[in-house]
Amino acid sequence: MDCIFCSIIAGEIPSTKVWEDDYCYAFRDINPQAKDHVVIVPRAHIESADKIYAGNSVYVSKIFEAIPKIAAALNLENGYRIITNIGEHGCQSVKHLHFHLLGGEQLPEKIV
Ligand code: DGP
């Protein structure tokens, strides 16, 4: 399967690792939109948050267990933002489920 994030997880494409465990891998975004911009991906290839079901939702719960640890490692005690883009209207460019963690500075006005 030709997937950039699967290749990053496999170490075939270099990345700046921030966190990893049995369920997820987190690395710095190549095009940061904030001082700290981390992409958190499940080790399993799941297309997007629209493809979550009972059989794979453990990856999502494990990622959300990891998020406070990643935030603590980055000293984001003043807060941060988590975003996931889904499909064409959501402007998802990489078709492997991922959560953007943005922080490290005051973020711009939120959409919602
Ligand atoms: P999205 O637009 O939500 O699908 O976000 C995909 C993100 O992935 C985008 O912010 C840039 C990042 N990205 C794409 N390719 C690479 C890569 O090869 N390395 C790293 N570090 N980030 C990448």
mmCIF file of C-alpha atoms and ligand atoms in Angstrom:
data_model
loop_
_atom_site.group_PDB
_atom_site.id
_atom_site.type_symbol
_atom_site.label_atom_id
_atom_site.label_comp_id
_atom_site.label_asym_id
_atom_site.label_seq_id
_atom_site.Cartn_x
_atom_site.Cartn_y
_atom_site.Cartn_z
ATOM 1 C CA MET A 1 0.000 0.000 0.000
ATOM 2 C CA ASP A 2 1.362 3.408 -0.933
ATOM 3 C CA CYS A 3 0.844 5.495 2.210
ATOM 4 C CA ILE A 4 3.232 8.201 3.416
ATOM 5 C CA PHE A 5 2.295 7.739 7.058
ATOM 6 C CA CYS A 6 2.686 3.948 6.892
ATOM 7 C CA SER A 7 6.170 4.569 5.440
ATOM 8 C CA ILE A 8 6.967 7.014 8.266
ATOM 9 C CA ILE A 9 5.805 4.486 10.886
ATOM 10 C CA ALA A 10 7.974 1.821 9.213
ATOM 11 C CA GLY A 11 10.982 4.169 9.295
ATOM 12 C CA GLU A 12 11.257 4.221 5.512
ATOM 13 C CA ILE A 13 10.696 7.983 5.496
ATOM 14 C CA PRO A 14 12.564 9.947 8.174
ATOM 15 C CA SER A 15 10.575 11.890 10.755
ATOM 16 C CA THR A 16 11.159 13.734 13.986
ATOM 17 C CA LYS A 17 9.620 11.438 16.571
ATOM 18 C CA VAL A 18 7.847 12.965 19.539
ATOM 19 C CA TRP A 19 6.135 9.879 20.942
ATOM 20 C CA GLU A 20 5.499 6.241 20.185
ATOM 21 C CA ASP A 21 3.772 3.325 21.833
ATOM 22 C CA ASP A 22 2.179 0.067 20.720
ATOM 23 C CA TYR A 23 -0.780 1.860 19.121
ATOM 24 C CA CYS A 24 0.463 5.166 17.788
ATOM 25 C CA TYR A 25 3.381 7.170 16.467
ATOM 26 C CA ALA A 26 3.691 10.944 16.742
ATOM 27 C CA PHE A 27 6.068 13.163 14.810
ATOM 28 C CA ARG A 28 6.551 16.811 13.945
ATOM 29 C CA ASP A 29 4.590 18.061 10.964
ATOM 30 C CA ILE A 30 6.704 18.873 7.905
ATOM 31 C CA ASN A 31 4.758 22.129 7.437
ATOM 32 C CA PRO A 32 4.124 23.391 10.984
ATOM 33 C CA GLN A 33 1.121 25.627 11.550
ATOM 34 C CA ALA A 34 2.109 26.452 15.142
ATOM 35 C CA LYS A 35 5.290 26.462 17.229
ATOM 36 C CA ASP A 36 4.499 22.897 18.171
ATOM 37 C CA HIS A 37 2.679 20.952 15.474
ATOM 38 C CA VAL A 38 2.645 17.200 15.934
ATOM 39 C CA VAL A 39 0.885 14.591 13.816
ATOM 40 C CA ILE A 40 -0.380 11.572 15.752
ATOM 41 C CA VAL A 41 -1.133 8.468 13.700
ATOM 42 C CA PRO A 42 -2.364 4.974 14.555
ATOM 43 C CA ARG A 43 0.033 2.157 13.696
ATOM 44 C CA ALA A 44 -2.807 0.488 11.782
ATOM 45 C CA HIS A 45 -3.793 1.943 8.436
ATOM 46 C CA ILE A 46 -7.225 3.473 8.966
ATOM 47 C CA GLU A 47 -8.316 5.853 6.240
ATOM 48 C CA SER A 48 -9.883 8.528 8.406
ATOM 49 C CA ALA A 49 -12.075 9.123 11.454
ATOM 50 C CA ASP A 50 -14.983 8.243 9.182
ATOM 51 C CA LYS A 51 -13.740 4.623 9.137
ATOM 52 C CA ILE A 52 -13.783 4.015 12.882
ATOM 53 C CA TYR A 53 -15.882 1.129 14.159
ATOM 54 C CA ALA A 54 -15.898 -1.208 17.152
ATOM 55 C CA GLY A 55 -13.137 -3.347 15.651
ATOM 56 C CA ASN A 56 -10.552 -0.551 15.393
ATOM 57 C CA SER A 57 -11.712 2.122 17.850
ATOM 58 C CA VAL A 58 -9.068 0.995 20.347
ATOM 59 C CA TYR A 59 -6.562 2.969 18.269
ATOM 60 C CA VAL A 60 -8.542 6.142 18.833
ATOM 61 C CA SER A 61 -8.904 5.591 22.569
ATOM 62 C CA LYS A 62 -5.208 4.779 22.867
ATOM 63 C CA ILE A 63 -4.289 7.908 20.903
ATOM 64 C CA PHE A 64 -6.432 10.010 23.237
ATOM 65 C CA GLU A 65 -4.722 8.368 26.203
ATOM 66 C CA ALA A 66 -1.369 9.329 24.657
ATOM 67 C CA ILE A 67 -2.337 12.938 23.903
ATOM 68 C CA PRO A 68 -1.994 14.242 27.502
ATOM 69 C CA LYS A 69 1.391 12.522 27.753
ATOM 70 C CA ILE A 70 2.548 14.087 24.480
ATOM 71 C CA ALA A 71 1.265 17.484 25.626
ATOM 72 C CA ALA A 72 3.103 17.109 28.930
ATOM 73 C CA ALA A 73 6.310 16.109 27.130
ATOM 74 C CA LEU A 74 6.006 19.304 25.067
ATOM 75 C CA ASN A 75 5.195 21.431 28.155
ATOM 76 C CA LEU A 76 1.830 22.494 26.755
ATOM 77 C CA GLU A 77 0.345 23.257 30.166
ATOM 78 C CA ASN A 78 -1.379 26.372 28.772
ATOM 79 C CA GLY A 79 -3.439 24.342 26.321
ATOM 80 C CA TYR A 80 -3.429 23.123 22.774
ATOM 81 C CA ARG A 81 -5.746 22.108 19.948
ATOM 82 C CA ILE A 82 -6.518 18.717 18.399
ATOM 83 C CA ILE A 83 -7.822 18.593 14.829
ATOM 84 C CA THR A 84 -8.611 15.762 12.445
ATOM 85 C CA ASN A 85 -9.498 16.453 8.820
ATOM 86 C CA ILE A 86 -11.809 14.020 7.034
ATOM 87 C CA GLY A 87 -12.232 13.539 3.309
ATOM 88 C CA GLU A 88 -12.476 16.080 0.525
ATOM 89 C CA HIS A 89 -14.632 18.691 2.243
ATOM 90 C CA GLY A 90 -12.511 18.338 5.372
ATOM 91 C CA CYS A 91 -9.342 18.987 3.304
ATOM 92 C CA GLN A 92 -7.694 15.712 4.356
ATOM 93 C CA SER A 93 -4.526 15.377 2.247
ATOM 94 C CA VAL A 94 -3.079 12.141 3.683
ATOM 95 C CA LYS A 95 -5.556 9.259 3.721
ATOM 96 C CA HIS A 96 -4.295 7.710 6.957
ATOM 97 C CA LEU A 97 -6.161 8.757 10.104
ATOM 98 C CA HIS A 98 -4.212 11.408 11.986
ATOM 99 C CA PHE A 99 -4.729 13.984 14.671
ATOM 100 C CA HIS A 100 -2.967 17.323 14.503
ATOM 101 C CA LEU A 101 -1.781 18.590 17.883
ATOM 102 C CA LEU A 102 -1.141 22.338 17.740
ATOM 103 C CA GLY A 103 0.256 24.421 20.551
ATOM 104 C CA GLY A 104 3.295 26.030 22.083
ATOM 105 C CA GLU A 105 1.903 29.527 21.571
ATOM 106 C CA GLN A 106 -1.411 31.399 21.551
ATOM 107 C CA LEU A 107 -3.358 29.876 18.665
ATOM 108 C CA PRO A 108 -5.466 31.956 16.250
ATOM 109 C CA GLU A 109 -9.237 32.218 16.542
ATOM 110 C CA LYS A 110 -10.941 28.868 16.473
ATOM 111 C CA ILE A 111 -13.423 27.827 13.779
ATOM 112 C CA VAL A 112 -15.812 26.217 16.252
HETATM 113 P P1 DGP B 1 -4.025 16.703 6.471
HETATM 114 O O1 DGP B 1 -4.052 17.873 5.541
HETATM 115 O O2 DGP B 1 -4.959 16.863 7.646
HETATM 116 O O3 DGP B 1 -4.216 15.398 5.734
HETATM 117 O O4 DGP B 1 -2.574 16.718 7.121
HETATM 118 C C1 DGP B 1 -1.484 16.016 6.627
HETATM 119 C C2 DGP B 1 -0.269 16.586 7.297
HETATM 120 O O5 DGP B 1 0.803 15.719 7.118
HETATM 121 C C3 DGP B 1 0.174 17.946 6.742
HETATM 122 O O6 DGP B 1 0.043 18.924 7.771
HETATM 123 C C4 DGP B 1 1.619 17.755 6.350
HETATM 124 C C5 DGP B 1 1.996 16.450 6.992
HETATM 125 N N1 DGP B 1 2.897 15.665 6.198
HETATM 126 C C6 DGP B 1 2.672 15.189 4.948
HETATM 127 N N2 DGP B 1 3.725 14.481 4.515
HETATM 128 C C7 DGP B 1 4.633 14.502 5.529
HETATM 129 C C8 DGP B 1 5.939 13.945 5.683
HETATM 130 O O7 DGP B 1 6.487 13.268 4.809
HETATM 131 N N3 DGP B 1 6.564 14.191 6.861
HETATM 132 C C9 DGP B 1 5.997 14.925 7.853
HETATM 133 N N4 DGP B 1 6.705 15.122 8.970
HETATM 134 N N5 DGP B 1 4.765 15.455 7.747
HETATM 135 C C10 DGP B 1 4.106 15.248 6.587
#
